[in-house]
XYZ file of C-alpha atoms in Angstrom:
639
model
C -53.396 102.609 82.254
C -56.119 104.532 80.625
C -59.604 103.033 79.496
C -58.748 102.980 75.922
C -55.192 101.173 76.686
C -57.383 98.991 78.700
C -59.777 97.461 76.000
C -56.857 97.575 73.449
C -55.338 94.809 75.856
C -58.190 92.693 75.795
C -57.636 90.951 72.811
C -59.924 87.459 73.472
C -62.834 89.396 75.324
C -65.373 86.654 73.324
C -63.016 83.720 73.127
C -62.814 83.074 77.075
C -59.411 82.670 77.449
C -57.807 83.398 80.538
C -54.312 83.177 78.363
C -52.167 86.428 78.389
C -51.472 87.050 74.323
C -47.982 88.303 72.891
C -47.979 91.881 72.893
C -47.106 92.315 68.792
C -45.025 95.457 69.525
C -42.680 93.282 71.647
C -41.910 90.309 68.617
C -40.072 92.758 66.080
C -40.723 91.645 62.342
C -43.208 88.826 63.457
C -45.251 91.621 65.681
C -45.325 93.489 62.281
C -46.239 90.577 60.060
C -49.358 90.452 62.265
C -50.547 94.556 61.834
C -49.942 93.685 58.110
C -52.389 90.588 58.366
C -54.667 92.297 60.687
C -55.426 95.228 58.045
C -55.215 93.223 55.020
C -57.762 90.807 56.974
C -59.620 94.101 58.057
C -59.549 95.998 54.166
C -60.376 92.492 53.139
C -63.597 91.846 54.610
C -64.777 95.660 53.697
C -64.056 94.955 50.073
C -66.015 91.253 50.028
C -68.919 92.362 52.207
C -69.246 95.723 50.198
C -68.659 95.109 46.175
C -66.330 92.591 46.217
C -67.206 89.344 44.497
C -65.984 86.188 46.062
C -67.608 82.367 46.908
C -68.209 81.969 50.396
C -66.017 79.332 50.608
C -63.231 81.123 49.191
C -63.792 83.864 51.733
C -63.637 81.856 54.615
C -60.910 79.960 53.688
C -58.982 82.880 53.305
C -60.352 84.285 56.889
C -59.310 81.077 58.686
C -55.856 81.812 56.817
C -55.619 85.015 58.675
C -57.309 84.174 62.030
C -55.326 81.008 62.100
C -51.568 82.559 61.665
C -52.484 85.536 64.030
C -53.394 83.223 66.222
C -50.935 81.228 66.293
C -48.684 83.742 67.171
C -50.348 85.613 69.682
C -51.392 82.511 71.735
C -48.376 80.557 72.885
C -48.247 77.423 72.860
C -47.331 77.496 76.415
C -48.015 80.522 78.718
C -45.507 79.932 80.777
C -42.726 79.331 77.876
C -44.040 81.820 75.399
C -40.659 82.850 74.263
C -39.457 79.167 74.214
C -42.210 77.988 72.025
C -42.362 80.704 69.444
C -40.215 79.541 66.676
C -43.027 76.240 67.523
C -45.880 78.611 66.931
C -44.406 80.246 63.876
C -44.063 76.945 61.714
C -47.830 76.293 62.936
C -49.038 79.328 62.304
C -47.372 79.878 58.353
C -48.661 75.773 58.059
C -52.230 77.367 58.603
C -52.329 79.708 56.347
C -50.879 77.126 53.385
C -53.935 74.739 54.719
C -56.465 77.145 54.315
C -55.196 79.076 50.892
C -54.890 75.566 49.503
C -58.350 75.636 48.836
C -58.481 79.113 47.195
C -55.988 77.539 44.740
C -56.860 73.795 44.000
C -60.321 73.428 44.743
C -61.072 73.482 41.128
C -58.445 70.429 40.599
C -60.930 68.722 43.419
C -63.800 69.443 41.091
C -62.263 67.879 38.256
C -61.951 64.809 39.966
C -65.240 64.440 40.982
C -64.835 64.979 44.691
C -62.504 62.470 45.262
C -59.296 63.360 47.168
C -55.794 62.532 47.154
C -53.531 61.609 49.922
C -51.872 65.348 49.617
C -55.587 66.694 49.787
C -56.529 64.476 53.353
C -53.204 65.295 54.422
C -53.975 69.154 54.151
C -56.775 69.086 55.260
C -55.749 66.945 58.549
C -53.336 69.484 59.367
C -56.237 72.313 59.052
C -58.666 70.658 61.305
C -55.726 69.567 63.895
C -54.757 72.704 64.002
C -57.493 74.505 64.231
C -58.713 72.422 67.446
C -55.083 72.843 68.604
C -55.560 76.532 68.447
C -59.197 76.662 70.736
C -57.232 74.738 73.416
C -55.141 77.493 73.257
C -57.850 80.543 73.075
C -61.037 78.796 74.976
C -59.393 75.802 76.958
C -59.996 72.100 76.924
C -63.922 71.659 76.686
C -64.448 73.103 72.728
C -61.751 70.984 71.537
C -62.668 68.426 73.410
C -66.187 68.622 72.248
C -64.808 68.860 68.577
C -62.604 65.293 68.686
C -65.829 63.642 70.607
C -68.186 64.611 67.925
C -65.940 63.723 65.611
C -65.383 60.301 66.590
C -69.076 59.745 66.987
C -69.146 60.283 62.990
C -66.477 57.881 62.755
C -66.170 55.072 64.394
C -68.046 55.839 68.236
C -71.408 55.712 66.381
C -71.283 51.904 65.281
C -70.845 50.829 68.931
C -74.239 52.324 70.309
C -76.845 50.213 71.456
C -79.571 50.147 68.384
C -81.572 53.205 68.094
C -81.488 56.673 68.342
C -77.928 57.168 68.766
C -76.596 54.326 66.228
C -74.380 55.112 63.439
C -73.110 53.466 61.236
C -69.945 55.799 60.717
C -67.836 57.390 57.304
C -64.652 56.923 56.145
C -61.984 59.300 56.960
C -61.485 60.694 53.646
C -65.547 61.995 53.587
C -64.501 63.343 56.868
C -62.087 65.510 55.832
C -64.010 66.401 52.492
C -67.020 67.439 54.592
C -65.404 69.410 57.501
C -62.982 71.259 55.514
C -63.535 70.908 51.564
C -67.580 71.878 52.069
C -69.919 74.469 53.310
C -70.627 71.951 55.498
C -68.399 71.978 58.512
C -65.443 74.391 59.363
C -66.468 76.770 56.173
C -70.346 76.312 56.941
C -72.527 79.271 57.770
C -70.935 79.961 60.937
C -68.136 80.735 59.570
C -69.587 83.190 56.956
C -71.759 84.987 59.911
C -67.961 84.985 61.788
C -66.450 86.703 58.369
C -69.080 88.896 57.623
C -71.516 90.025 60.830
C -69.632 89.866 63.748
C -66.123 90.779 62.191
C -67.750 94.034 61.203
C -69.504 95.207 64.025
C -66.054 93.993 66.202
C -64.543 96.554 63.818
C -67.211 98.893 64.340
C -66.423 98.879 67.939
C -63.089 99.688 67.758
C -63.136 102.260 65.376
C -65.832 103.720 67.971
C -63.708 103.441 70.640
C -60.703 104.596 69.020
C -62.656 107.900 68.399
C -62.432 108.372 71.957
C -66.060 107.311 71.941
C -65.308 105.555 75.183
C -64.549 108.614 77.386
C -67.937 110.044 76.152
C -69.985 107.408 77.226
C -68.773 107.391 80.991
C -68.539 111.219 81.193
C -72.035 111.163 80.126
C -73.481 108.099 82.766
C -71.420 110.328 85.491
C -73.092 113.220 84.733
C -76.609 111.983 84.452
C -76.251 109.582 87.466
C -73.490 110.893 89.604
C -75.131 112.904 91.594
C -77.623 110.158 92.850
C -77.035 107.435 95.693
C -74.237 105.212 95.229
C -73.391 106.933 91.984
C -70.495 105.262 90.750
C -72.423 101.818 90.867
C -75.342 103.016 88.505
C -72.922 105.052 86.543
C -71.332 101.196 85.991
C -74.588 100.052 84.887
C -75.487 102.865 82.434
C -71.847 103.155 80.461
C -71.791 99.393 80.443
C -75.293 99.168 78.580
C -74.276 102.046 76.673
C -70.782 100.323 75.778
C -72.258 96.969 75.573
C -74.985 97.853 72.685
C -71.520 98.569 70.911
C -68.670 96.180 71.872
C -70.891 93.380 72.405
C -68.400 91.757 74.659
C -68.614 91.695 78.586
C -65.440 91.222 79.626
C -64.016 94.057 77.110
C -66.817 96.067 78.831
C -65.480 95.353 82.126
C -61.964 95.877 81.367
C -62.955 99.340 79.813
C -65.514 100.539 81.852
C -64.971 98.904 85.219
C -61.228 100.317 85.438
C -63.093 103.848 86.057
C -66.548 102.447 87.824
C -64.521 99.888 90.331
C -62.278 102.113 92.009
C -65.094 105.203 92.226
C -67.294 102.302 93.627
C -64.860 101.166 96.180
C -64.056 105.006 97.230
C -67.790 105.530 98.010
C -68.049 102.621 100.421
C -68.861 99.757 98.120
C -66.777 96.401 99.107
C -64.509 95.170 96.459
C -66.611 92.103 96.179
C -69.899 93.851 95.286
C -68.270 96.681 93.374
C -67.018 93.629 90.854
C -70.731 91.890 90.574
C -71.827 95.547 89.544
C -69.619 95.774 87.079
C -69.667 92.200 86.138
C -73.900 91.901 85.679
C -73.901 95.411 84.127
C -71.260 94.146 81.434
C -73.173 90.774 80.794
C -76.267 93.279 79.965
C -74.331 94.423 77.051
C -74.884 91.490 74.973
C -78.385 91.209 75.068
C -78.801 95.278 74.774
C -79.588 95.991 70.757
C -78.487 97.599 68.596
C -75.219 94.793 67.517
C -75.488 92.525 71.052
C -73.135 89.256 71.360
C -71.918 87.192 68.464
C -75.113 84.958 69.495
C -77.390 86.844 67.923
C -76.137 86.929 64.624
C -76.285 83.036 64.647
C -79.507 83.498 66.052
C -80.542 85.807 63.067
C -79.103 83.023 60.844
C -80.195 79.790 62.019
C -83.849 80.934 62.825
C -84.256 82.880 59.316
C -85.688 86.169 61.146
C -84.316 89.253 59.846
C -81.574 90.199 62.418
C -83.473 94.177 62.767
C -86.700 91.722 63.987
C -84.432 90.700 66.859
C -82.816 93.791 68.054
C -86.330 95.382 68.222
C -87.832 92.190 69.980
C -85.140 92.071 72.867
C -84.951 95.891 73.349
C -87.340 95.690 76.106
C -86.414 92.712 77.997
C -83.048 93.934 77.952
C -84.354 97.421 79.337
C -86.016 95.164 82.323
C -82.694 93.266 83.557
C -81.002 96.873 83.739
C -83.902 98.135 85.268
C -83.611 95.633 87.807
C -79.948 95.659 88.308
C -80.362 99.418 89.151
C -82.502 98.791 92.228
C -80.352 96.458 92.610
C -77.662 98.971 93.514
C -80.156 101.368 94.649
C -81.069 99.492 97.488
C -77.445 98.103 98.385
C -76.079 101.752 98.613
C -79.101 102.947 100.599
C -78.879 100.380 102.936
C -75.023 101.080 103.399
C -75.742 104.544 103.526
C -73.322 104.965 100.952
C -73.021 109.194 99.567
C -73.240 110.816 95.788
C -70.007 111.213 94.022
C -68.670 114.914 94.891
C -69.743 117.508 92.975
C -66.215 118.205 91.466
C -66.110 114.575 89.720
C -69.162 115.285 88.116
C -69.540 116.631 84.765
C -72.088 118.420 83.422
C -74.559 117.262 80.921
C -73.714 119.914 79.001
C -70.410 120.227 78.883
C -70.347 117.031 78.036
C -72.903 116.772 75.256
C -71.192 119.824 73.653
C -68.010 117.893 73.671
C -69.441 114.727 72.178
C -72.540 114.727 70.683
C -70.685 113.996 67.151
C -70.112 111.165 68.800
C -73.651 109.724 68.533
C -73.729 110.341 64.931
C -72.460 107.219 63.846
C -75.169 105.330 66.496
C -77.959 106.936 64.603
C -76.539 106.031 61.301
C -76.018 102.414 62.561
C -79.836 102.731 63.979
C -81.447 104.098 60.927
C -79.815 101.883 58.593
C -80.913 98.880 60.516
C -84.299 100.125 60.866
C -84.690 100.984 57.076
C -84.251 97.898 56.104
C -80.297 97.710 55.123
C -78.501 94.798 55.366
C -75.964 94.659 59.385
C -72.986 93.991 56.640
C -74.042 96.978 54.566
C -75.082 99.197 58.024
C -71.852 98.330 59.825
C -69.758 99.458 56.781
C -71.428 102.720 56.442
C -71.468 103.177 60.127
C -67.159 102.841 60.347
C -67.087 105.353 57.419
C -69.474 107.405 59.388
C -67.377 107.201 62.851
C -64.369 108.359 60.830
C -66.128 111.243 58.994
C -67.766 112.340 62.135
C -64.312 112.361 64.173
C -63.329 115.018 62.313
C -65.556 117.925 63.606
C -63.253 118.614 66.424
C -59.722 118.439 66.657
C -59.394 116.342 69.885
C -60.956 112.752 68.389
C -59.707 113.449 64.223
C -59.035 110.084 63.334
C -55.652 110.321 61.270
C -54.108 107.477 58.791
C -52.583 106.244 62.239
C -55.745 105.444 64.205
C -57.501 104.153 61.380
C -54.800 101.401 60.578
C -54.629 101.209 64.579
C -58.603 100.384 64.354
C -57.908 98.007 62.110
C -55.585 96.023 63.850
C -57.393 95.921 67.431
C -60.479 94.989 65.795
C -58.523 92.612 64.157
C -56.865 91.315 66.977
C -60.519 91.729 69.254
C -61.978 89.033 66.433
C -59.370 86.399 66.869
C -60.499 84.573 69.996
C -64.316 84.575 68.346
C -63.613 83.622 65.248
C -61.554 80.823 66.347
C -64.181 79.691 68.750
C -67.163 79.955 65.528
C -64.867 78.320 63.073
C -64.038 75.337 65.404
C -67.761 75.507 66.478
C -68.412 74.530 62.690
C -66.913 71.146 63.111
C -69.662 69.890 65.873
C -72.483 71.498 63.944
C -71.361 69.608 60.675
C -71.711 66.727 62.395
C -74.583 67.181 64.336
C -76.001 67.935 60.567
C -74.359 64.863 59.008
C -75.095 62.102 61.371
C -78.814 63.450 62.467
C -77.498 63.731 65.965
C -78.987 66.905 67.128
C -82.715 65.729 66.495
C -82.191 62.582 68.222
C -80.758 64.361 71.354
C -83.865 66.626 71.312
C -86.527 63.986 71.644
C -84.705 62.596 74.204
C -84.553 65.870 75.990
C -88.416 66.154 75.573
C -89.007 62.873 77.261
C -86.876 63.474 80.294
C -88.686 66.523 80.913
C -91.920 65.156 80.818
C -93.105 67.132 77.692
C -93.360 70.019 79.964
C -92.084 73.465 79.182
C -91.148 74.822 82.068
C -89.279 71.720 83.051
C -87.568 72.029 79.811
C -86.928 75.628 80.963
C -85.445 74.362 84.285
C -83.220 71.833 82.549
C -81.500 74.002 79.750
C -81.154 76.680 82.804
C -79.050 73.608 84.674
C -77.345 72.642 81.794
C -76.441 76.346 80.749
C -74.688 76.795 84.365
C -73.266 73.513 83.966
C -71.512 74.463 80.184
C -70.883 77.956 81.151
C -68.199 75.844 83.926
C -66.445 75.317 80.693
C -66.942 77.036 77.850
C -67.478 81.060 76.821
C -70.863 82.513 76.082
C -70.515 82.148 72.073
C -70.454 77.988 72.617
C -72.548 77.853 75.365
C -75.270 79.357 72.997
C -74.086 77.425 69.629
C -74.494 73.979 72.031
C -77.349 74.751 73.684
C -79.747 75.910 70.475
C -78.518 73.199 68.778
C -79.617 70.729 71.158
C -82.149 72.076 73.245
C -83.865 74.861 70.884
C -85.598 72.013 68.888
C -87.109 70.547 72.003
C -88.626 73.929 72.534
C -90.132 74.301 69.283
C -91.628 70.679 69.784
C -93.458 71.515 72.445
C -94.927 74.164 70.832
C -92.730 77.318 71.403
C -92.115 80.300 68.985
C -88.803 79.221 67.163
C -87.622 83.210 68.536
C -88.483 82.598 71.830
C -86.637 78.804 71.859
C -83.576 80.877 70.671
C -83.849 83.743 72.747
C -84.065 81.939 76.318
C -81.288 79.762 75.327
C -79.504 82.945 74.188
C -80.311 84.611 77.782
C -79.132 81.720 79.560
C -76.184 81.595 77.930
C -75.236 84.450 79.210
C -74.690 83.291 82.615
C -71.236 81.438 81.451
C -69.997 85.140 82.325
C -71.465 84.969 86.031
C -71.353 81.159 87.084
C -67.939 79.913 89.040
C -65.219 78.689 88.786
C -65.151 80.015 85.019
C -66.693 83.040 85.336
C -64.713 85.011 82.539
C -66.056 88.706 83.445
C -66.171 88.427 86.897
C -62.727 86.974 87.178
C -61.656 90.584 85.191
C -63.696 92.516 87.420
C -62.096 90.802 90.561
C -58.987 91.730 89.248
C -59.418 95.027 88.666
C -61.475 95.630 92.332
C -58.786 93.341 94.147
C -61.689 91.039 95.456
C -61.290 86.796 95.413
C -63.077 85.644 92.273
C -65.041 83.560 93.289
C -67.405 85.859 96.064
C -67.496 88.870 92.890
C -68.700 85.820 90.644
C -71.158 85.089 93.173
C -72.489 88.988 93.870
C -72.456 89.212 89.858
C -74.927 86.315 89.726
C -77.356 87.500 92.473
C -77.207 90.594 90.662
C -77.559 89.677 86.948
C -80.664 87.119 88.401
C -82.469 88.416 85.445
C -80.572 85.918 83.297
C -82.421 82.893 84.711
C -85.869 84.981 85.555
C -86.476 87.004 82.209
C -86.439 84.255 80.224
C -89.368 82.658 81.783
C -91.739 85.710 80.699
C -90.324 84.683 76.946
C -92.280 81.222 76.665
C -95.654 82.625 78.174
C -96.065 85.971 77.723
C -95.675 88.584 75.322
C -92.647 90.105 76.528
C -91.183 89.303 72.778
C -93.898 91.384 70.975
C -91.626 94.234 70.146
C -92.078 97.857 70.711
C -95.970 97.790 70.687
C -98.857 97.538 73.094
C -98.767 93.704 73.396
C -95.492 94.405 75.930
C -96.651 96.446 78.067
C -98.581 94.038 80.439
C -95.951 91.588 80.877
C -93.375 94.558 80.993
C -94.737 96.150 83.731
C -95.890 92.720 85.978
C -92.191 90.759 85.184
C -90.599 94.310 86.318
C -92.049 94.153 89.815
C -92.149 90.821 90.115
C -88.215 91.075 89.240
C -88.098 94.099 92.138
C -90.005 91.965 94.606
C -87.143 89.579 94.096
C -84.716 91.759 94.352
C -85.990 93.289 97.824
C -86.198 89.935 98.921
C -82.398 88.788 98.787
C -81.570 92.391 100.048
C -83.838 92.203 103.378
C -84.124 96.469 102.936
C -86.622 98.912 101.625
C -86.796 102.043 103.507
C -85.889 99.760 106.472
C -84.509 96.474 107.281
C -87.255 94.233 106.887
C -87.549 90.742 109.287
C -88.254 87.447 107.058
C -92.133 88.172 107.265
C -91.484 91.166 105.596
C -89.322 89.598 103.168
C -91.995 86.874 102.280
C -94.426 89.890 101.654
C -92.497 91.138 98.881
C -91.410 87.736 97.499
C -95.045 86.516 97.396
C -96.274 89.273 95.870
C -93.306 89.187 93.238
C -94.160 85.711 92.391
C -98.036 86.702 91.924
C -96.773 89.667 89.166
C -94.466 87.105 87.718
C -96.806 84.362 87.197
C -98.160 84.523 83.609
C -101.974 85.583 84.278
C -103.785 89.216 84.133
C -105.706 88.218 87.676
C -102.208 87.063 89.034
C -100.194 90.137 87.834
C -102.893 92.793 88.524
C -102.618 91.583 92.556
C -99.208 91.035 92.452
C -98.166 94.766 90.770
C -100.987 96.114 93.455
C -99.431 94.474 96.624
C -96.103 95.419 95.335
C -96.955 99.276 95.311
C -98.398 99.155 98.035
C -95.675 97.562 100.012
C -93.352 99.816 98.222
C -94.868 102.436 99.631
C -96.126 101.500 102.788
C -92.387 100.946 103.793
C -90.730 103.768 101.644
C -92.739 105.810 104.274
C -92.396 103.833 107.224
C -88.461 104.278 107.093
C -88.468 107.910 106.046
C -90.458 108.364 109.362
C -88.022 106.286 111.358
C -84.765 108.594 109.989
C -87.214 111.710 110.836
């Protein structure tokens, strides 16, 4: 199966399931009822985010329509009865879309009655919220819906039986339930939704029209060429197109599924074991989502709940993102040294070149998506432009014309790639409603603050336990939505930058892709390298360490400054105190070192990692010169 083929089957990349979806070609008239819902869904959300007029509400309600009934059909009720349950998910899925176009059509007869509902409104609206959390079983597993029907009772009735205090409530009636979650802005319609419908739908569209341009193909043909040639090739080549296609797709397992079916194999040719071959692949994919210019869903929710202009974040995490690749490389760098692992032959490399002459049009629509963003345009506004722009520039050659065919093919996988998400972000909507009604989330904070002593970087060590612990159970998307809902605030109460708060709960986040026995990504990579899951999980999180040590640099130092001088110290010190941990775990540099040796670089690591100019100007100094001291001391030995 080719790469392309490859990322057109993954169809939940954000979503986390592990669920194999109906292939639409294979369900006849219902497989085309979805294409025609996928590219109304798709021309849809051009027209309302371009110079359509529509109320927010009204738009959502008419995207959970459409993600609903897709997704009903394409995640089976059972996986192992998926043709025995269809005619099931049918009735569910056309009892969706009634539920949520009720409210385009009679949410003025609610307004006339002054709020109050009916029995056929509560009932509607029942079946909406049921059904939604029905359908994230389905797409993300037990713990979001889970989460969804405990929060939910809290508001209810689980509120009144709490000891006096923080956590007492004295509940709502059902019917305000309903009205709130699902007749509001407040809950399933709230702002996550409109950053789902607006956002992250179109840059998930931008992706796939990229990739449908053949876009793809460029990218790795251009990472061979550049870093073929060098030791252990096909690894670094891994962690260059997976950067390169993560800025875009913002997804890591659609990054491993489309890069990593070229990378593994070329990786396990060279000498690499299957195991290690999948980590590559694995931490190089989770890069993508921190890697500007679109990143994960997470950061347009971080762009919306932190009111900071979503170009201020991309900019801010350009070079911390630059650092964990950085370190990832020597990562591989040393491994394939210390195998004594060879180039890739000269014959599978291309030629810069050749390959830049064949594709350079391909980069126009990146520096149209740049300079928009950059000149002050809104991501809705930049994303639209920059689809129009992949389509106009496919045309200068013949080979990657997009056609009437791929655009409406575009359509639909970009439909299909926003399904899992946007089921995840609308159900997502119900526990921050309620976290918002019932005061919850700023009662959980203090407590967190207390716990942890008041102390940051205990604070820091808790959130990192409690992001491994979610990322057990959920995807990266509600990982993030959880954790900066409940441990953000404690951040900013101890003093923190309200963008740093988000961004190391955004970073460790991240690590739901890495961290058994749900590691989403790695399980993909394992599959594609023929390794157990569990060991490629394992060399994925040694390798993506960056997740858990970055993030430290964010609450005292700099590092968050942007693209100015400010960086530069705690650039430079955090990079070799990241390499001095990375030489550490491997035991080699120019020679394999005994655990003295090891110390040596770990202490002086530590020293350029700890957040002072004395600390970081010894550290940075001991680490050169133990870099070189034993960069020469093994070339001798070989000599």
């Amino acid at each position: 199966m080719d790469q392309k083929s490859k990322q057109e089957e993954l169809i939940e990349a954000e979503a986390g399931s592990s669920v194999r979806l109906r292939n639409p070609d294979s369900l006849g008239f219902l497989g085309l009822l979805v294409k025609i819902a996928s590219v109304f869904l798709a021309l849809f959300a051009l027209w309302y985010n371009s110079f359509g007029v529509i109320s927010e509400l009204h738009q959502n309600a008419i995207f959970f329509s459409i993600i609903g009934f897709i997704g009903f059909i394409l995640y089976p009720l059972s996986k192992k009865k998926a043709k025995q349950t269809l005619k099931i998910d049918v009735v569910l899925a056309f009892l969706v879309l009634i539920s949520g176009l009720y409210i385009v059509f009679f949410e003025n007869t609610i307004h006339a009655r002054n709020e109050v509902l009916i029995l056929r409104d509560i009932i509607i609206g029942s079946i909406a919220i049921i059904l939604l959390i029905e359908l994230s079983r389905r797409a993300a597993g037990l713990v979001i819906p889970l989460l969804a029907i405990l929060f939910s009772s809290y508001a209810l009735f689980l509120g009144k039986y709490m000891p006096p205090g923080m956590f007492s409530f004295r509940g709502i009636f059902y019917s305000t339930y309903v009205y709130r979650m699902y007749f509001t802005n407040d809950g399933i319609f709230g702002y996550i939704a409109t950053i789902a419908s607006t956002y992250v739908y179109l840059f998930i569209l931008f992706a796939a029209f990229f990739l449908k341009s053949g876009a793809g193909d460029f990218i790795i043909d251009m990472a061979k060429a550049l870093l073929g040639k060098t030791v252990g090739g096909p690894a670094k080549v891994a962690v260059l197109a997976s950067g390169l296609m993560g800025s875009i797709t913002g997804s890591s397992v659609a990054n491993v599924v489309g890069t990593g079916s070229i990378t593994i194999p070329l990786m396990k040719r060279i000498g690499f074991a299957p195991e290690f071959a999948g980590g590559v692949e694995t931490a190089a994919s989770v890069g993508g989502q921190m890697m500007p210019p679109i990143m994960g869903a997470g950061a347009f929710i971080m762009a919306q709940w932190t009111q900071i202009p979503y170009t201020t974040i991309i900019g801010k995490a350009f070079i911390p993102a630059v650092m964990y690749y950085l370190g990832v490389l020597l990562n591989v760098h040393i491994r394939a040294v210390k195998s004594n692992l060879k180039p890739l032959d000269d014959t599978e490399i291309p030629s810069v070149k050749e390959v830049f002459k064949k594709g350079w049009h391909f980069l126009i629509p990146l520096v149209v998506l740049v300079y928009l963003l950059v000149s002050g345009y809104t991501p809705t506004y930049a994303a639209i432009i920059s689809i129009v722009a992949v389509v106009v520039s496919s045309w200068i050659r013949k080979n990657s014309r997009m056609g009437p065919k791929e655009i409406i093919d575009a359509m639909i996988l970009g439909t299909r790639n926003m399904v899992g998400t946007g089921i995840l972000l609308l159900v997502a909507g119900i526990i921050v409603g309620i976290i918002t009604l019932t005061g919850l989330g700023i009662s959980l904070s203090i407590i967190v603050t207390s716990i942890t002593s008041n102390s940051i970087f205990l604070l820091y060590l808790f959130t990192a336990l409690a992001a491994l612990f979610l990322g057990m159970g959920l995807p990266v998307t509600a990982s993030y939505i959880v954790l900066a809902i409940l441990i953000a605030p404690a951040f900013k109460m101890l003093g923190v930058g309200i963008l740093a708060a988000n961004m190391v709960v955004f970073w460790l986040a991240e690590t739901a892709n890495v961290t058994p026995p749900i590691a989403l990504a790695a399980f993909a990579a394992s599959g594609i390298a023929g390794s157990k899951p569990v060991p490629t999980a394992i060399e994925g999180f040694k390798l993506a360490k960056g997740l858990l040590l970055i993030p430290i640099l964010f609450l005292y130092t700099n590092l968050l400054a942007g693209l100015n001088g400010n960086v530069i110290v705690p650039a430079v010190s955090g990079l070799f105190g990241l390499f001095g941990f990375t030489v550490f775990l491997e035991g080699y540099w120019g020679k394999h070192l005994n655990i003295f040796e090891r110390l040596l670089f770990l202490i002086f690591g530590l020293l350029a990692y700890y957040p002072s100019i004395e600390t970081d100007a010894v550290g940075v100094l001991g680490e050169i010169l133990l870099f070189g001291y034993y960069y020469l001391k093994g070339k001798k030995a070989k000599a």
